[in-house]
PDB file of C-alpha atoms in Angstrom:
ATOM      1  CA  MET N   1     -83.333 155.337  84.110  1.00 54.00           C
ATOM      2  CA  THR N   2     -81.038 154.768  81.061  1.00 60.00           C
ATOM      3  CA  ARG N   3     -77.532 156.111  81.159  1.00 65.00           C
ATOM      4  CA  GLY N   4     -75.210 156.969  78.206  1.00 62.00           C
ATOM      5  CA  PRO N   5     -72.298 154.900  77.123  1.00 65.00           C
ATOM      6  CA  LEU N   6     -69.886 154.186  79.949  1.00 64.00           C
ATOM      7  CA  ARG N   7     -66.521 155.781  79.508  1.00 66.00           C
ATOM      8  CA  PRO N   8     -63.347 153.886  80.104  1.00 61.00           C
ATOM      9  CA  PRO N   9     -61.826 154.734  83.415  1.00 62.00           C
ATOM     10  CA  VAL N  10     -59.007 157.304  83.124  1.00 62.00           C
ATOM     11  CA  ASP N  11     -55.613 156.394  84.195  1.00 71.00           C
ATOM     12  CA  ALA N  12     -54.088 158.565  87.046  1.00 69.00           C
ATOM     13  CA  SER N  13     -51.202 159.480  84.759  1.00 75.00           C
ATOM     14  CA  VAL N  14     -53.499 160.743  82.198  1.00 74.00           C
ATOM     15  CA  ARG N  15     -55.332 162.742  84.483  1.00 72.00           C
ATOM     16  CA  GLU N  16     -52.041 164.197  86.005  1.00 77.00           C
ATOM     17  CA  ALA N  17     -50.744 164.980  82.400  1.00 75.00           C
ATOM     18  CA  ARG N  18     -53.939 166.846  81.663  1.00 79.00           C
ATOM     19  CA  ARG N  19     -53.830 168.697  84.987  1.00 77.00           C
ATOM     20  CA  ILE N  20     -50.164 169.795  84.215  1.00 77.00           C
ATOM     21  CA  THR N  21     -51.049 170.760  80.660  1.00 81.00           C
ATOM     22  CA  SER N  22     -53.826 172.993  81.722  1.00 84.00           C
ATOM     23  CA  SER N  23     -51.794 174.502  84.292  1.00 84.00           C
ATOM     24  CA  VAL N  24     -48.938 175.295  81.852  1.00 85.00           C
ATOM     25  CA  THR N  25     -51.503 176.804  79.440  1.00 87.00           C
ATOM     26  CA  ARG N  26     -52.747 178.897  82.201  1.00 88.00           C
ATOM     27  CA  LYS N  27     -49.218 180.240  83.081  1.00 87.00           C
ATOM     28  CA  TYR N  28     -48.450 181.104  79.463  1.00 87.00           C
ATOM     29  CA  ASP N  29     -51.847 182.976  79.436  1.00 88.00           C
ATOM     30  CA  GLN N  30     -50.794 184.930  82.623  1.00 87.00           C
ATOM     31  CA  TYR N  31     -47.097 185.475  81.119  1.00 85.00           C
ATOM     32  CA  ARG N  32     -48.891 186.932  77.918  1.00 84.00           C
ATOM     33  CA  GLU N  33     -51.223 189.122  80.032  1.00 86.00           C
ATOM     34  CA  TRP N  34     -48.228 190.301  82.131  1.00 83.00           C
ATOM     35  CA  VAL N  35     -46.502 191.427  78.918  1.00 82.00           C
ATOM     36  CA  ARG N  36     -49.808 193.154  77.547  1.00 80.00           C
ATOM     37  CA  GLY N  37     -50.402 194.822  81.036  1.00 81.00           C
ATOM     38  CA  HIS N  38     -47.400 197.206  80.024  1.00 77.00           C
ATOM     39  CA  ALA N  39     -48.690 199.892  78.514  1.00 70.00           C
ATOM     40  CA  SER N  40     -45.592 200.862  76.265  1.00 81.00           C
ATOM     41  CA  CYS N  41     -41.859 200.073  75.825  1.00 82.00           C
ATOM     42  CA  ARG N  42     -39.743 201.128  78.828  1.00 82.00           C
ATOM     43  CA  TRP N  43     -37.528 203.405  76.572  1.00 83.00           C
ATOM     44  CA  CYS N  44     -40.030 204.572  73.623  1.00 84.00           C
ATOM     45  CA  PRO N  45     -43.674 205.436  73.149  1.00 85.00           C
ATOM     46  CA  GLU N  46     -44.261 202.036  71.273  1.00 84.00           C
ATOM     47  CA  SER N  47     -47.735 200.731  72.545  1.00 84.00           C
ATOM     48  CA  ASN N  48     -48.351 197.660  70.366  1.00 84.00           C
ATOM     49  CA  PRO N  49     -47.880 194.511  72.442  1.00 80.00           C
ATOM     50  CA  ALA N  50     -47.140 192.493  69.346  1.00 83.00           C
ATOM     51  CA  CYS N  51     -43.641 194.364  69.224  1.00 83.00           C
ATOM     52  CA  PHE N  52     -42.981 193.775  72.959  1.00 84.00           C
ATOM     53  CA  THR N  53     -40.244 191.477  74.122  1.00 84.00           C
ATOM     54  CA  VAL N  54     -38.841 190.813  77.627  1.00 84.00           C
ATOM     55  CA  GLN N  55     -35.128 191.633  78.325  1.00 84.00           C
ATOM     56  CA  SER N  56     -33.401 190.334  81.444  1.00 83.00           C
ATOM     57  CA  LEU N  57     -31.088 192.690  83.151  1.00 82.00           C
ATOM     58  CA  ASP N  58     -28.933 189.902  84.394  1.00 79.00           C
ATOM     59  CA  PRO N  59     -26.939 188.200  81.861  1.00 72.00           C
ATOM     60  CA  GLY N  60     -26.492 185.056  83.824  1.00 75.00           C
ATOM     61  CA  GLN N  61     -30.219 184.645  83.876  1.00 78.00           C
ATOM     62  CA  PRO N  62     -31.888 185.189  80.397  1.00 80.00           C
ATOM     63  CA  ALA N  63     -35.422 186.060  79.893  1.00 78.00           C
ATOM     64  CA  SER N  64     -35.859 182.494  78.060  1.00 79.00           C
ATOM     65  CA  LEU N  65     -35.644 181.077  81.309  1.00 81.00           C
ATOM     66  CA  VAL N  66     -39.331 182.164  81.872  1.00 84.00           C
ATOM     67  CA  THR N  67     -40.673 179.942  79.143  1.00 82.00           C
ATOM     68  CA  GLU N  68     -38.579 177.009  80.554  1.00 86.00           C
ATOM     69  CA  TRP N  69     -39.911 177.619  83.923  1.00 86.00           C
ATOM     70  CA  ILE N  70     -43.438 177.779  82.641  1.00 85.00           C
ATOM     71  CA  ARG N  71     -42.814 174.229  80.802  1.00 84.00           C
ATOM     72  CA  LYS N  72     -41.344 172.856  84.001  1.00 86.00           C
ATOM     73  CA  ASN N  73     -44.558 174.087  85.886  1.00 84.00           C
ATOM     74  CA  TYR N  74     -42.816 176.452  88.333  1.00 87.00           C
ATOM     75  CA  ARG N  75     -44.921 178.541  90.718  1.00 88.00           C
ATOM     76  CA  TRP N  76     -46.456 181.723  89.034  1.00 86.00           C
ATOM     77  CA  SER N  77     -45.470 183.839  91.867  1.00 88.00           C
ATOM     78  CA  ARG N  78     -41.797 182.813  91.453  1.00 87.00           C
ATOM     79  CA  ILE N  79     -41.799 183.671  87.752  1.00 85.00           C
ATOM     80  CA  GLN N  80     -43.691 186.956  88.275  1.00 86.00           C
ATOM     81  CA  SER N  81     -41.180 188.067  91.065  1.00 88.00           C
ATOM     82  CA  PHE N  82     -38.321 187.376  88.445  1.00 85.00           C
ATOM     83  CA  LEU N  83     -40.299 189.476  85.624  1.00 84.00           C
ATOM     84  CA  ASP N  84     -40.996 192.265  88.028  1.00 85.00           C
ATOM     85  CA  GLY N  85     -37.581 192.379  89.410  1.00 85.00           C
ATOM     86  CA  GLN N  86     -34.958 191.578  86.884  1.00 85.00           C
ATOM     87  CA  CYS N  87     -36.792 192.258  83.509  1.00 84.00           C
ATOM     88  CA  LEU N  88     -37.557 195.069  81.107  1.00 83.00           C
ATOM     89  CA  VAL N  89     -40.365 195.011  78.742  1.00 84.00           C
ATOM     90  CA  LEU N  90     -38.971 196.625  75.534  1.00 86.00           C
ATOM     91  CA  CYS N  91     -39.911 196.791  71.819  1.00 86.00           C
ATOM     92  CA  LEU N  92     -37.859 194.876  69.445  1.00 87.00           C
ATOM     93  CA  ASN N  93     -36.043 198.049  68.234  1.00 87.00           C
ATOM     94  CA  CYS N  94     -35.136 199.001  71.790  1.00 86.00           C
ATOM     95  CA  ARG N  95     -34.016 195.604  72.754  1.00 85.00           C
ATOM     96  CA  ALA N  96     -31.643 195.494  69.801  1.00 85.00           C
ATOM     97  CA  LYS N  97     -30.181 198.867  70.951  1.00 84.00           C
ATOM     98  CA  TYR N  98     -29.747 197.537  74.680  1.00 83.00           C
ATOM     99  CA  ARG N  99     -28.150 194.384  73.656  1.00 79.00           C
ATOM    100  CA  ALA N 100     -25.660 196.349  71.444  1.00 78.00           C
ATOM    101  CA  GLN N 101     -24.653 198.538  74.542  1.00 78.00           C
ATOM    102  CA  VAL N 102     -24.659 195.659  76.893  1.00 69.00           C
ATOM    103  CA  GLN N 103     -23.015 192.964  74.892  1.00 61.00           C
ATOM    104  CA  PRO N 104     -20.249 194.577  72.708  1.00 57.00           C
ATOM    105  CA  LEU N 105     -18.640 192.603  69.998  1.00 53.00           C
ATOM    106  CA  SER N 106     -15.993 190.080  71.197  1.00 58.00           C
ATOM    107  CA  ALA N 107     -12.674 190.307  69.849  1.00 60.00           C
ATOM    108  CA  GLN N 108     -13.081 187.045  67.826  1.00 57.00           C
ATOM    109  CA  THR N 109     -16.148 188.368  66.153  1.00 60.00           C
ATOM    110  CA  ALA N 110     -14.425 191.737  65.440  1.00 62.00           C
ATOM    111  CA  ARG N 111     -11.458 189.852  64.010  1.00 64.00           C
ATOM    112  CA  LEU N 112     -13.900 187.786  61.846  1.00 63.00           C
ATOM    113  CA  ARG N 113     -15.690 190.785  60.616  1.00 67.00           C
ATOM    114  CA  ASP N 114     -12.392 192.364  59.792  1.00 66.00           C
ATOM    115  CA  ALA N 115     -11.072 189.388  57.844  1.00 67.00           C
ATOM    116  CA  ARG N 116     -14.388 189.024  56.176  1.00 71.00           C
ATOM    117  CA  ASP N 117     -13.989 192.890  55.158  1.00 70.00           C
ATOM    118  CA  LEU N 118     -10.595 192.264  53.834  1.00 67.00           C
ATOM    119  CA  ALA N 119     -11.504 189.240  51.755  1.00 70.00           C
ATOM    120  CA  HIS N 120     -14.310 191.267  50.273  1.00 71.00           C
ATOM    121  CA  ALA N 121     -11.843 193.984  49.381  1.00 69.00           C
ATOM    122  CA  ILE N 122      -9.532 191.357  47.769  1.00 70.00           C
ATOM    123  CA  VAL N 123     -12.394 189.747  45.808  1.00 71.00           C
ATOM    124  CA  ASN N 124     -13.741 193.200  44.626  1.00 72.00           C
ATOM    125  CA  ALA N 125     -10.124 194.583  43.491  1.00 72.00           C
ATOM    126  CA  ASP N 126      -9.539 191.212  41.788  1.00 70.00           C
ATOM    127  CA  ARG N 127     -12.964 191.612  40.038  1.00 72.00           C
ATOM    128  CA  ARG N 128     -12.167 195.080  39.035  1.00 72.00           C
ATOM    129  CA  GLN N 129      -8.612 194.126  37.613  1.00 72.00           C
ATOM    130  CA  LEU N 130     -10.271 191.184  35.861  1.00 69.00           C
ATOM    131  CA  SER N 131     -13.067 193.556  34.311  1.00 73.00           C
ATOM    132  CA  LYS N 132     -10.030 195.586  32.992  1.00 73.00           C
ATOM    133  CA  LEU N 133      -8.257 192.715  31.497  1.00 71.00           C
ATOM    134  CA  ASN N 134     -11.505 191.344  29.627  1.00 71.00           C
ATOM    135  CA  SER N 135     -12.241 194.770  28.248  1.00 73.00           C
ATOM    136  CA  GLU N 136      -8.492 195.011  26.821  1.00 73.00           C
ATOM    137  CA  ARG N 137      -8.739 191.380  25.462  1.00 70.00           C
ATOM    138  CA  MET N 138     -12.102 192.301  23.786  1.00 67.00           C
ATOM    139  CA  LYS N 139     -10.576 195.144  22.285  1.00 66.00           C
ATOM    140  CA  GLU N 140      -7.758 193.268  20.793  1.00 65.00           C
ATOM    141  CA  ARG N 141     -10.031 190.575  19.661  1.00 59.00           C
ATOM    142  CA  TRP N 142     -12.086 193.006  17.727  1.00 60.00           C
ATOM    143  CA  ALA N 143      -8.946 194.536  16.120  1.00 60.00           C
ATOM    144  CA  ASP N 144      -7.698 191.080  15.281  1.00 62.00           C
ATOM    145  CA  PRO N 145      -9.239 189.840  11.791  1.00 62.00           C
ATOM    146  CA  SER N 146      -7.754 186.327  12.283  1.00 66.00           C
ATOM    147  CA  ASP N 147      -9.424 185.488  15.514  1.00 63.00           C
ATOM    148  CA  PRO N 148     -12.029 182.978  15.050  1.00 63.00           C
ATOM    149  CA  VAL N 149     -14.561 184.490  17.358  1.00 61.00           C
ATOM    150  CA  GLN N 150     -14.321 187.835  15.419  1.00 60.00           C
ATOM    151  CA  GLN N 151     -14.738 185.781  12.036  1.00 60.00           C
ATOM    152  CA  SER N 152     -17.961 184.091  13.305  1.00 61.00           C
ATOM    153  CA  ARG N 153     -19.268 187.372  14.322  1.00 59.00           C
ATOM    154  CA  ARG N 154     -18.712 188.842  10.887  1.00 58.00           C
ATOM    155  CA  PHE N 155     -20.650 185.968   9.206  1.00 60.00           C
ATOM    156  CA  HIS N 156     -23.589 186.361  11.455  1.00 64.00           C
ATOM    157  CA  THR N 157     -24.297 190.120  10.652  1.00 69.00           C
ATOM    158  CA  PRO N 158     -27.921 190.952   9.300  1.00 74.00           C
ATOM    159  CA  GLU N 159     -26.514 191.704   5.774  1.00 76.00           C
ATOM    160  CA  HIS N 160     -24.731 188.330   5.673  1.00 74.00           C
ATOM    161  CA  MET N 161     -27.723 186.473   6.811  1.00 76.00           C
ATOM    162  CA  GLN N 162     -29.793 188.032   3.989  1.00 81.00           C
ATOM    163  CA  LYS N 163     -27.132 187.194   1.465  1.00 80.00           C
ATOM    164  CA  MET N 164     -27.311 183.542   2.664  1.00 78.00           C
ATOM    165  CA  ARG N 165     -31.160 183.441   2.533  1.00 82.00           C
ATOM    166  CA  ASP N 166     -30.964 185.062  -1.266  1.00 85.00           C
ATOM    167  CA  ALA N 167     -28.342 182.329  -2.263  1.00 83.00           C
ATOM    168  CA  ARG N 168     -30.539 179.593  -1.033  1.00 80.00           C
ATOM    169  CA  GLY N 169     -33.657 181.015  -2.896  1.00 78.00           C
ATOM    170  CA  LYS N 170     -31.922 181.188  -6.145  1.00 68.00           C
ATOM    171  CA  LYS N 171     -30.953 177.482  -6.160  1.00 57.00           C
TER     172      LYS N 171
END
């Protein structure tokens, strides 16, 4: 009886890496199924699982720990107990509303926003003032016949250009 080509022996570390990879993949699948298992958002009637996100109720343990635990190959029972006990499944809109209620703006962020708004107001006021000055300067230029810009504009009128073409044609 003839056998196929012999495979090289697989190192134990390679076998262990494959086992861990398949275990982590299986846990990611379980996590996705856990999220999809919720029929809708906890606060609104949104039922599309693509919109769902997991929000931790404990600020000290964010929901992003779940993916870290999966990568580190924690037991699924531990991960699921955390998800069931301390997490909400919310749609993205409700999660943004939740975070706005739970995590108000810090004083530094509020000061930065105020400073940014003040800077915008100053810049916009400067722009308006500059626009007024420019319009006044333009009016003065149009009124001043000795201004070189005004003189060049006079020479590029359609009538003047036609006179120049006629003069070239007569030569």
